[in-house]
Amino acid sequence: MANLITFQIFYRYIGLIALVLTISGLAFVLWRVAKYRHISGPWPCRISHHYVAMFELVRQRPQAIARWHRKYGPFVLIAPGEVSISDVTAMRDLYSSSKRNPKSDYFDRFIYHGERSIFAEKPYEEHKAKRGLSSAFYQATSIYKPEIQQPLRQKALGVRETLERHSKMEPIIDVFPVINHYAWDNITALVYGPRHCSHAVQGDYTDRDILARLKNTEMWNSLKFNLPFAHDILEKAVSVYTGSSKFLSAERDLDVWAMQRLAYSLSDPKSSSDWSLIRLIQDLRLAGRDISDDYVACEVIDNLHAAQATVTVALTYVVYHLSRNPDWQAKVRAEIEALPREDDGLPVWQLLDKAPILEACIRESYRINPVSSGRAERILAKGTRYGDVYIPPYTVASASTIALHLDPSVFPEPLEFNPRRWLDVEPEGLLRLERSFIPFGYGARLCLGKAFATLQVKMLVSAVLLTFETALDDPSRIMEQWGTQDALPKGFNCKLRFRKRKDVS
C-alpha cells in the first residue's frame, strides 16, 4: 500500500511538472508572438521557424522572402525572432560598422577545422582583428598588380582557346563548367601561388570532378542543416545502392585536396617568391603573428569554396544576359575593341575596368541575378526603430537582396535587363540606384573578394567577346536560380551558341 501511495504521489508530481512545462512553453510562444505582433508576415512564421525552413529545403528561401516583401512591405517577420528587411535606410544601418551587430548562428555552418574564417567570424571585434590580417591583400591595389593579373590574363586566354577548339566541332557549348574551371584555377593560384594551383581549364580530371560534385553537394546542404539525420541516411543509402562513396563527399574530398596543396606550398621554399595568400601567412608568421595551422586551413577552405562559386555564378549570368541581349553585346564589344591592348591581345586593365557600358551590363546582371543567397544575418545588439517599426534587441535580421534589387520604385521594370538605367542617369539618380545595390554586401563586412571577382569577370568577358559572337541555344530560356548559399543556376548549365567573328583570324 505504501508503495502504491508513493507511485501515485510520484505520478502526480510528474503530471504537475509536465503541466508547468506545457504552460511555460505556451506562455513563451505567446510572449514571442506578442513581441513581434507589430511586424507583418505570413502567420505560420509567427509561431515556428519551420515554415521558412520548408522553403529552404526546397531551395527557394530567398525567393519566398522576396515575395513576402512584395506582399507585406519592407519589414517581414520570417520566423519567431527573425526579420527580413528591404528598406534601404534600415539595411545600411543594420550592416554599418557603427552598429557592430554580430553575425548569427547561421555562420556556424562555415566552421572548418574547428576554426572560423573571416567570413564566419560572428562578433564584430574578432572579425575586425582577423580582417586586419589580410584585408590589404584583397584590395584592388594589390589584386591588380602584374603578379596576379598576368597569370589570370593567361587563364582567360586559355578559356578562349578551349572555346575556340570546341566550337569547331560543336557550336553549342555549355559554358557553366568552363567558367567554373576558370574561377577555380584563378582562386587556387591566388591562394597557393602559380606553382601549386589547379589546372582545371587544361583538363585535370581531379579538379573537374571535385568541382562538379561540389555543386551537387550544395544542393543537399539545406537537408544537411535542417534534417541532418535524413541527410546521413540519404548519403549512406545512395552509397550502398551505387557501391560508391562519392555521393555528397565532395566537401571532404576538397578538404583532402586542399590540405595536400597547402602542405606542398608551405614546404616549398620557392613559394615565398610568389604573390599568394600562403606567402602572406608565412610573412605574418615571420613577423611574429601567432597563426595556427587550423586557422590557415580554415581560411584556405573558405577562400576556395566561396571564390570559385561566386565568380562562377557572376560570370555565367553576365555572359547569359549578354547572349540574350545581342544589342548590348555589340555595344560592349565595340567599347572593348576601342581600348588599347597589351601584348597578349587583351585590353589594358586600367582602361577596361573603367569601361562604362561593360560596367553597366555587369551591374544589371548582378542586380537581376544575385551572386549569393544574400543571407547575411545579424543579431541586433540594440533595439532599433525604423519609422513606425520597432525591431527588438537580439532579433536576427537580414536584408533581402532580391527584394532590394527588384524594387520597382528604384528600378522601374525590374525584371528587364536594361543597362541604360546605369548610364543615362544624373549623379543623384545614380546614387539612389547604388544605395539599393548590394551584390557583394554592404558595410564593414563587404566581400573581400570583390576586386578579384571584378578582374576575373571583365577579363574573361573581353577575351570571349573579342573573338566570338554568342547567343542562347534556347532563346526562350529564362535561367532561374536556386535559393542555395551560392545561388546556383537551375540545371547547372548555360548553353550558348558560339560563332567566331569573321574579322578574327
C-alpha positions as semicolon CSV with decimal commas, in nm:
position;residue;x (nm);y (nm);z (nm)
1;M;0,000;0,000;0,000
2;A;0,283;0,238;0,088
3;N;0,447;0,170;-0,248
4;L;0,118;0,239;-0,427
5;I;0,080;0,573;-0,249
6;T;0,441;0,659;-0,332
7;F;0,383;0,584;-0,700
8;Q;0,064;0,791;-0,701
9;I;0,248;1,088;-0,550
10;F;0,532;1,039;-0,799
11;Y;0,297;1,038;-1,098
12;R;0,115;1,343;-0,963
13;Y;0,445;1,528;-0,943
14;I;0,535;1,415;-1,295
15;G;0,197;1,532;-1,417
16;L;0,236;1,864;-1,238
17;I;0,584;1,916;-1,385
18;A;0,455;1,832;-1,732
19;L;0,168;2,077;-1,686
20;V;0,402;2,352;-1,569
21;L;0,638;2,292;-1,862
22;T;0,346;2,294;-2,108
23;I;0,206;2,617;-1,967
24;S;0,554;2,773;-1,962
25;G;0,612;2,669;-2,323
26;L;0,279;2,812;-2,433
27;A;0,348;3,131;-2,238
28;F;0,687;3,165;-2,407
29;V;0,533;3,113;-2,752
30;L;0,261;3,369;-2,678
31;W;0,518;3,615;-2,544
32;R;0,732;3,574;-2,852
33;V;0,431;3,615;-3,080
34;A;0,320;3,926;-2,892
35;K;0,672;4,070;-2,901
36;Y;0,666;4,080;-3,283
37;R;0,293;4,128;-3,339
38;H;0,350;4,470;-3,498
39;I;0,569;4,327;-3,778
40;S;0,380;4,182;-4,074
41;G;0,442;3,842;-4,224
42;P;0,283;3,503;-4,300
43;W;0,100;3,377;-3,992
44;P;0,290;3,042;-3,974
45;C;0,611;3,242;-3,939
46;R;0,483;3,392;-3,613
47;I;0,477;3,060;-3,430
48;S;0,752;2,850;-3,585
49;H;1,072;2,865;-3,788
50;H;0,964;2,551;-3,974
51;Y;0,764;2,743;-4,234
52;V;1,062;2,935;-4,373
53;A;1,276;2,622;-4,327
54;M;1,037;2,440;-4,559
55;F;1,125;2,687;-4,835
56;E;1,494;2,638;-4,759
57;L;1,451;2,262;-4,800
58;V;1,310;2,312;-5,150
59;R;1,586;2,567;-5,221
60;Q;1,354;2,864;-5,256
61;R;1,408;3,057;-4,931
62;P;1,536;3,388;-5,078
63;Q;1,269;3,386;-5,348
64;A;0,990;3,320;-5,096
65;I;1,109;3,602;-4,870
66;A;1,120;3,842;-5,166
67;R;0,758;3,751;-5,246
68;W;0,660;3,821;-4,886
69;H;0,821;4,164;-4,910
70;R;0,607;4,243;-5,212
71;K;0,300;4,143;-5,012
72;Y;0,378;4,269;-4,661
73;G;0,621;4,558;-4,710
74;P;0,982;4,643;-4,619
75;F;0,983;4,460;-4,283
76;V;0,871;4,097;-4,275
77;L;0,867;3,853;-3,985
78;I;1,004;3,532;-4,140
79;A;1,029;3,328;-3,816
80;P;0,989;3,396;-3,444
81;G;1,260;3,649;-3,364
82;E;1,375;3,678;-3,727
83;V;1,305;3,977;-3,952
84;S;1,386;4,036;-4,319
85;I;1,447;4,394;-4,437
86;S;1,412;4,558;-4,778
87;D;1,420;4,919;-4,658
88;V;1,741;5,086;-4,779
89;T;1,793;5,302;-4,470
90;A;1,737;5,010;-4,236
91;M;1,965;4,785;-4,443
92;R;2,252;5,032;-4,432
93;D;2,202;5,084;-4,060
94;L;2,192;4,708;-3,993
95;Y;2,528;4,646;-4,162
96;S;2,704;4,969;-4,065
97;S;3,028;4,938;-3,871
98;S;2,898;5,179;-3,608
99;K;2,627;4,930;-3,502
100;R;2,872;4,642;-3,458
101;N;2,593;4,386;-3,490
102;P;2,737;4,033;-3,467
103;K;2,659;3,762;-3,718
104;S;2,402;3,494;-3,636
105;D;2,442;3,123;-3,570
106;Y;2,381;3,062;-3,940
107;F;2,754;3,117;-3,987
108;D;2,832;2,815;-3,770
109;R;2,777;2,623;-4,093
110;F;3,107;2,755;-4,223
111;I;3,340;2,637;-3,948
112;Y;3,631;2,436;-4,090
113;H;3,899;2,254;-3,892
114;G;3,741;2,385;-3,572
115;E;3,815;2,746;-3,668
116;R;3,619;3,041;-3,801
117;S;3,734;3,221;-4,112
118;I;3,695;3,596;-4,158
119;F;3,362;3,527;-4,329
120;A;3,228;3,307;-4,048
121;E;3,350;3,513;-3,750
122;K;3,048;3,636;-3,556
123;P;3,150;3,911;-3,307
124;Y;3,245;4,243;-3,463
125;E;3,577;4,286;-3,280
126;E;3,700;3,934;-3,359
127;H;3,604;3,983;-3,724
128;K;3,786;4,317;-3,735
129;A;4,102;4,159;-3,593
130;K;4,103;3,874;-3,845
131;R;4,015;4,101;-4,135
132;G;4,309;4,322;-4,044
133;L;4,548;4,033;-4,112
134;S;4,468;4,003;-4,482
135;S;4,238;4,285;-4,595
136;A;4,523;4,471;-4,770
137;F;4,600;4,158;-4,971
138;Y;4,249;4,159;-5,124
139;Q;4,232;4,531;-5,200
140;A;4,224;4,642;-5,563
141;T;4,571;4,799;-5,536
142;S;4,713;4,453;-5,455
143;I;4,489;4,236;-5,672
144;Y;4,552;4,441;-5,987
145;K;4,929;4,409;-5,963
146;P;5,104;4,227;-6,252
147;E;5,192;3,932;-6,025
148;I;4,822;3,843;-6,001
149;Q;4,685;4,000;-6,315
150;Q;4,921;3,838;-6,567
151;P;4,854;3,472;-6,473
152;L;4,483;3,549;-6,475
153;R;4,503;3,701;-6,822
154;Q;4,672;3,382;-6,943
155;K;4,392;3,174;-6,795
156;A;4,134;3,389;-6,975
157;L;4,320;3,325;-7,299
158;G;4,327;2,955;-7,212
159;V;3,949;2,955;-7,182
160;R;3,922;3,133;-7,516
161;E;4,140;2,865;-7,675
162;T;3,922;2,593;-7,521
163;L;3,606;2,755;-7,657
164;E;3,767;2,801;-7,998
165;R;3,870;2,437;-8,013
166;H;3,531;2,304;-7,902
167;S;3,329;2,538;-8,122
168;K;3,500;2,397;-8,432
169;M;3,343;2,060;-8,352
170;E;3,017;2,176;-8,192
171;P;2,897;2,539;-8,193
172;I;2,680;2,488;-7,883
173;I;2,886;2,484;-7,563
174;D;2,778;2,464;-7,201
175;V;2,984;2,746;-7,051
176;F;2,887;2,687;-6,687
177;P;3,154;2,421;-6,619
178;V;3,408;2,605;-6,836
179;I;3,362;2,920;-6,629
180;N;3,378;2,714;-6,310
181;H;3,714;2,569;-6,416
182;Y;3,844;2,920;-6,488
183;A;3,729;3,054;-6,150
184;W;3,877;2,753;-5,971
185;D;4,217;2,786;-6,134
186;N;4,223;3,156;-6,051
187;I;4,142;3,121;-5,681
188;T;4,382;2,829;-5,630
189;A;4,656;3,040;-5,791
190;L;4,573;3,329;-5,558
191;V;4,573;3,102;-5,252
192;Y;4,869;2,872;-5,327
193;G;5,059;3,062;-5,593
194;P;5,117;2,953;-5,955
195;R;5,342;2,659;-5,861
196;H;5,075;2,468;-5,669
197;C;4,747;2,579;-5,823
198;S;4,489;2,366;-6,006
199;H;4,469;2,307;-6,381
200;A;4,100;2,253;-6,445
201;V;4,093;2,461;-6,764
202;Q;4,370;2,243;-6,905
203;G;4,164;1,932;-6,834
204;D;4,276;1,798;-6,494
205;Y;4,021;1,526;-6,409
206;T;4,052;1,551;-6,030
207;D;3,987;1,926;-6,032
208;R;3,689;1,894;-6,263
209;D;3,542;1,600;-6,072
210;I;3,553;1,779;-5,737
211;L;3,400;2,096;-5,883
212;A;3,110;1,911;-6,044
213;R;3,035;1,721;-5,725
214;L;3,057;2,035;-5,510
215;K;2,752;2,172;-5,692
216;N;2,553;1,857;-5,621
217;T;2,665;1,862;-5,258
218;E;2,547;2,221;-5,218
219;M;2,204;2,123;-5,345
220;W;2,165;1,890;-5,048
221;N;2,308;2,124;-4,783
222;S;1,961;2,254;-4,698
223;L;1,873;1,899;-4,594
224;K;2,205;1,861;-4,411
225;F;2,149;2,166;-4,189
226;N;1,774;2,127;-4,132
227;L;1,737;1,748;-4,114
228;P;2,089;1,613;-4,059
229;F;1,971;1,260;-3,977
230;A;1,783;1,242;-4,308
231;H;2,092;1,371;-4,489
232;D;2,307;1,099;-4,329
233;I;2,055;0,829;-4,419
234;L;2,037;0,953;-4,778
235;E;2,415;0,959;-4,813
236;K;2,454;0,606;-4,675
237;A;2,164;0,468;-4,878
238;V;2,299;0,606;-5,206
239;S;2,647;0,484;-5,117
240;V;2,517;0,129;-5,060
241;Y;2,297;0,137;-5,371
242;T;2,568;0,265;-5,606
243;G;2,864;0,096;-5,442
244;S;3,043;0,433;-5,445
245;S;3,122;0,673;-5,162
246;K;3,137;0,976;-5,393
247;F;2,778;1,095;-5,337
248;L;2,783;1,406;-5,114
249;S;3,152;1,354;-5,037
250;A;3,283;1,648;-5,242
251;E;3,345;1,874;-4,942
252;R;3,552;1,605;-4,771
253;D;3,743;1,537;-5,093
254;L;3,803;1,909;-5,138
255;D;3,944;1,925;-4,786
256;V;4,189;1,642;-4,860
257;W;4,294;1,803;-5,189
258;A;4,331;2,147;-5,032
259;M;4,537;2,023;-4,737
260;Q;4,775;1,837;-4,969
261;R;4,830;2,151;-5,176
262;L;4,871;2,354;-4,860
263;A;5,142;2,120;-4,733
264;Y;5,325;2,133;-5,066
265;S;5,305;2,511;-5,079
266;L;5,420;2,566;-4,721
267;S;5,715;2,330;-4,762
268;D;5,828;2,474;-5,097
269;P;6,095;2,743;-5,042
270;K;6,015;2,889;-5,385
271;S;5,661;2,972;-5,269
272;S;5,800;3,264;-5,072
273;S;5,864;3,444;-5,400
274;D;5,505;3,401;-5,526
275;W;5,233;3,655;-5,459
276;S;4,976;3,440;-5,276
277;L;4,772;3,401;-4,959
278;I;5,020;3,139;-4,839
279;R;5,308;3,382;-4,881
280;L;5,113;3,641;-4,682
281;I;5,061;3,392;-4,399
282;Q;5,430;3,299;-4,399
283;D;5,525;3,667;-4,384
284;L;5,284;3,726;-4,095
285;R;5,430;3,434;-3,904
286;L;5,783;3,560;-3,963
287;A;5,668;3,896;-3,826
288;G;5,565;3,724;-3,503
289;R;5,192;3,676;-3,558
290;D;5,052;3,367;-3,386
291;I;4,854;3,197;-3,664
292;S;4,759;2,835;-3,604
293;D;4,771;2,565;-3,871
294;D;4,399;2,501;-3,824
295;Y;4,319;2,867;-3,886
296;V;4,529;2,865;-4,203
297;A;4,344;2,553;-4,321
298;C;4,012;2,717;-4,239
299;E;4,087;3,031;-4,442
300;V;4,215;2,825;-4,734
301;I;3,899;2,612;-4,749
302;D;3,675;2,917;-4,711
303;N;3,855;3,103;-4,991
304;L;3,834;2,805;-5,226
305;H;3,467;2,743;-5,154
306;A;3,345;3,100;-5,177
307;A;3,554;3,241;-5,460
308;Q;3,502;2,968;-5,717
309;A;3,126;2,961;-5,659
310;T;3,069;3,337;-5,652
311;V;3,271;3,409;-5,966
312;T;3,117;3,114;-6,149
313;V;2,763;3,236;-6,085
314;A;2,851;3,600;-6,154
315;L;3,027;3,529;-6,484
316;T;2,770;3,275;-6,602
317;Y;2,489;3,527;-6,568
318;V;2,687;3,809;-6,728
319;V;2,752;3,604;-7,044
320;Y;2,394;3,474;-7,031
321;H;2,247;3,825;-7,031
322;L;2,486;3,949;-7,300
323;S;2,399;3,648;-7,514
324;R;2,029;3,708;-7,458
325;N;2,064;4,075;-7,549
326;P;2,268;4,095;-7,872
327;D;2,235;4,473;-7,900
328;W;2,408;4,520;-7,566
329;Q;2,662;4,254;-7,654
330;A;2,752;4,454;-7,965
331;K;2,783;4,774;-7,761
332;V;3,015;4,608;-7,510
333;R;3,225;4,456;-7,788
334;A;3,263;4,790;-7,965
335;E;3,366;4,953;-7,638
336;I;3,627;4,685;-7,568
337;E;3,762;4,693;-7,923
338;A;3,828;5,066;-7,892
339;L;4,058;5,015;-7,592
340;P;4,438;4,992;-7,618
341;R;4,569;4,638;-7,572
342;E;4,860;4,466;-7,406
343;D;5,095;4,233;-7,595
344;D;4,864;3,939;-7,519
345;G;4,585;4,100;-7,721
346;L;4,362;4,174;-7,423
347;P;4,273;4,530;-7,317
348;V;4,482;4,734;-7,077
349;W;4,322;4,658;-6,742
350;Q;4,311;5,011;-6,604
351;L;4,101;5,118;-6,904
352;L;3,891;4,802;-6,923
353;D;3,796;4,844;-6,558
354;K;3,659;5,193;-6,636
355;A;3,463;5,094;-6,948
356;P;3,114;5,231;-6,864
357;I;2,898;5,010;-7,088
358;L;3,064;4,689;-6,970
359;E;3,029;4,806;-6,610
360;A;2,660;4,887;-6,660
361;C;2,591;4,545;-6,812
362;I;2,769;4,368;-6,527
363;R;2,577;4,568;-6,268
364;E;2,249;4,491;-6,438
365;S;2,332;4,120;-6,442
366;Y;2,424;4,125;-6,071
367;R;2,104;4,314;-5,996
368;I;1,871;4,066;-6,165
369;N;2,066;3,756;-6,063
370;P;2,243;3,798;-5,728
371;V;2,572;3,615;-5,685
372;S;2,480;3,467;-5,345
373;S;2,180;3,383;-5,129
374;G;2,201;3,718;-4,951
375;R;2,158;3,551;-4,613
376;A;2,379;3,797;-4,428
377;E;2,213;3,761;-4,088
378;R;2,298;3,989;-3,797
379;I;2,182;3,993;-3,437
380;L;2,066;4,338;-3,331
381;A;2,279;4,449;-3,039
382;K;2,018;4,713;-2,953
383;G;1,651;4,761;-3,027
384;T;1,608;4,995;-3,323
385;R;1,318;5,195;-3,463
386;Y;1,281;5,247;-3,837
387;G;0,993;5,484;-3,897
388;D;0,689;5,321;-3,739
389;V;0,856;4,982;-3,699
390;Y;1,047;4,888;-3,385
391;I;1,275;4,583;-3,403
392;P;1,358;4,448;-3,055
393;P;1,714;4,372;-2,942
394;Y;1,858;4,026;-3,016
395;T;1,640;3,995;-3,325
396;V;1,804;3,807;-3,612
397;A;1,780;4,048;-3,905
398;S;1,896;4,033;-4,265
399;A;1,840;4,224;-4,587
400;S;1,664;4,062;-4,882
401;T;1,896;4,120;-5,178
402;I;1,630;4,010;-5,425
403;A;1,368;4,246;-5,280
404;L;1,611;4,539;-5,287
405;H;1,736;4,468;-5,639
406;L;1,387;4,420;-5,781
407;D;1,221;4,715;-5,609
408;P;1,015;4,881;-5,887
409;S;1,022;5,216;-5,709
410;V;1,401;5,221;-5,754
411;F;1,440;5,004;-6,064
412;P;1,137;5,050;-6,295
413;E;1,051;4,731;-6,484
414;P;1,290;4,547;-6,252
415;L;1,299;4,217;-6,443
416;E;1,409;4,386;-6,765
417;F;1,779;4,377;-6,848
418;N;1,835;4,747;-6,903
419;P;2,195;4,868;-6,853
420;R;2,078;5,206;-6,976
421;R;1,943;5,275;-6,628
422;W;2,304;5,293;-6,502
423;L;2,422;5,512;-6,792
424;D;2,154;5,771;-6,864
425;V;2,115;5,897;-6,511
426;E;2,210;6,207;-6,317
427;P;2,451;6,174;-6,021
428;E;2,164;6,194;-5,770
429;G;1,975;5,922;-5,953
430;L;2,285;5,702;-5,974
431;L;2,338;5,739;-5,601
432;R;1,980;5,623;-5,542
433;L;2,039;5,313;-5,754
434;E;2,368;5,234;-5,581
435;R;2,214;5,262;-5,235
436;S;1,985;4,969;-5,319
437;F;2,253;4,769;-5,498
438;I;2,434;4,520;-5,272
439;P;2,570;4,227;-5,478
440;F;2,876;4,195;-5,254
441;G;2,712;4,306;-4,931
442;Y;2,746;4,637;-4,752
443;G;2,938;4,794;-4,468
444;A;3,239;4,673;-4,273
445;R;3,185;4,315;-4,387
446;L;3,175;4,387;-4,758
447;C;3,301;4,084;-4,951
448;L;3,681;4,085;-4,951
449;G;3,689;3,912;-5,289
450;K;3,508;4,186;-5,481
451;A;3,817;4,322;-5,661
452;F;3,938;3,975;-5,757
453;A;3,591;3,880;-5,885
454;T;3,574;4,200;-6,091
455;L;3,911;4,129;-6,251
456;Q;3,806;3,776;-6,347
457;V;3,466;3,876;-6,486
458;K;3,583;4,166;-6,700
459;M;3,892;3,990;-6,831
460;L;3,708;3,679;-6,948
461;V;3,419;3,876;-7,099
462;S;3,667;4,079;-7,302
463;A;3,857;3,767;-7,414
464;V;3,537;3,599;-7,531
465;L;3,369;3,895;-7,700
466;L;3,679;3,997;-7,892
467;T;3,674;3,654;-8,058
468;F;3,313;3,533;-8,064
469;E;2,955;3,635;-8,110
470;T;2,740;3,440;-7,866
471;A;2,370;3,363;-7,848
472;L;2,149;3,144;-7,631
473;D;2,098;2,791;-7,757
474;D;1,735;2,829;-7,647
475;P;1,636;3,198;-7,682
476;S;1,322;3,142;-7,475
477;R;1,505;3,008;-7,172
478;I;1,493;3,211;-6,851
479;M;1,785;3,089;-6,644
480;E;1,643;3,082;-6,292
481;Q;1,840;3,038;-5,973
482;W;1,821;2,802;-5,681
483;G;1,797;2,953;-5,334
484;T;2,121;2,789;-5,223
485;Q;2,408;2,967;-5,049
486;D;2,575;3,037;-5,384
487;A;2,252;3,099;-5,583
488;L;2,340;2,833;-5,839
489;P;2,160;2,837;-6,176
490;K;1,895;2,570;-6,216
491;G;2,018;2,284;-6,427
492;F;2,385;2,374;-6,365
493;N;2,421;2,471;-6,729
494;C;2,428;2,768;-6,963
495;K;2,433;2,655;-7,324
496;L;2,547;2,916;-7,572
497;R;2,595;2,913;-7,947
498;F;2,942;3,036;-8,043
499;R;3,027;3,188;-8,379
500;K;3,378;3,308;-8,444
501;R;3,385;3,662;-8,575
502;K;3,474;3,693;-8,942
503;D;3,734;3,961;-8,880
504;V;3,922;3,743;-8,629
505;S;4,193;3,514;-8,763
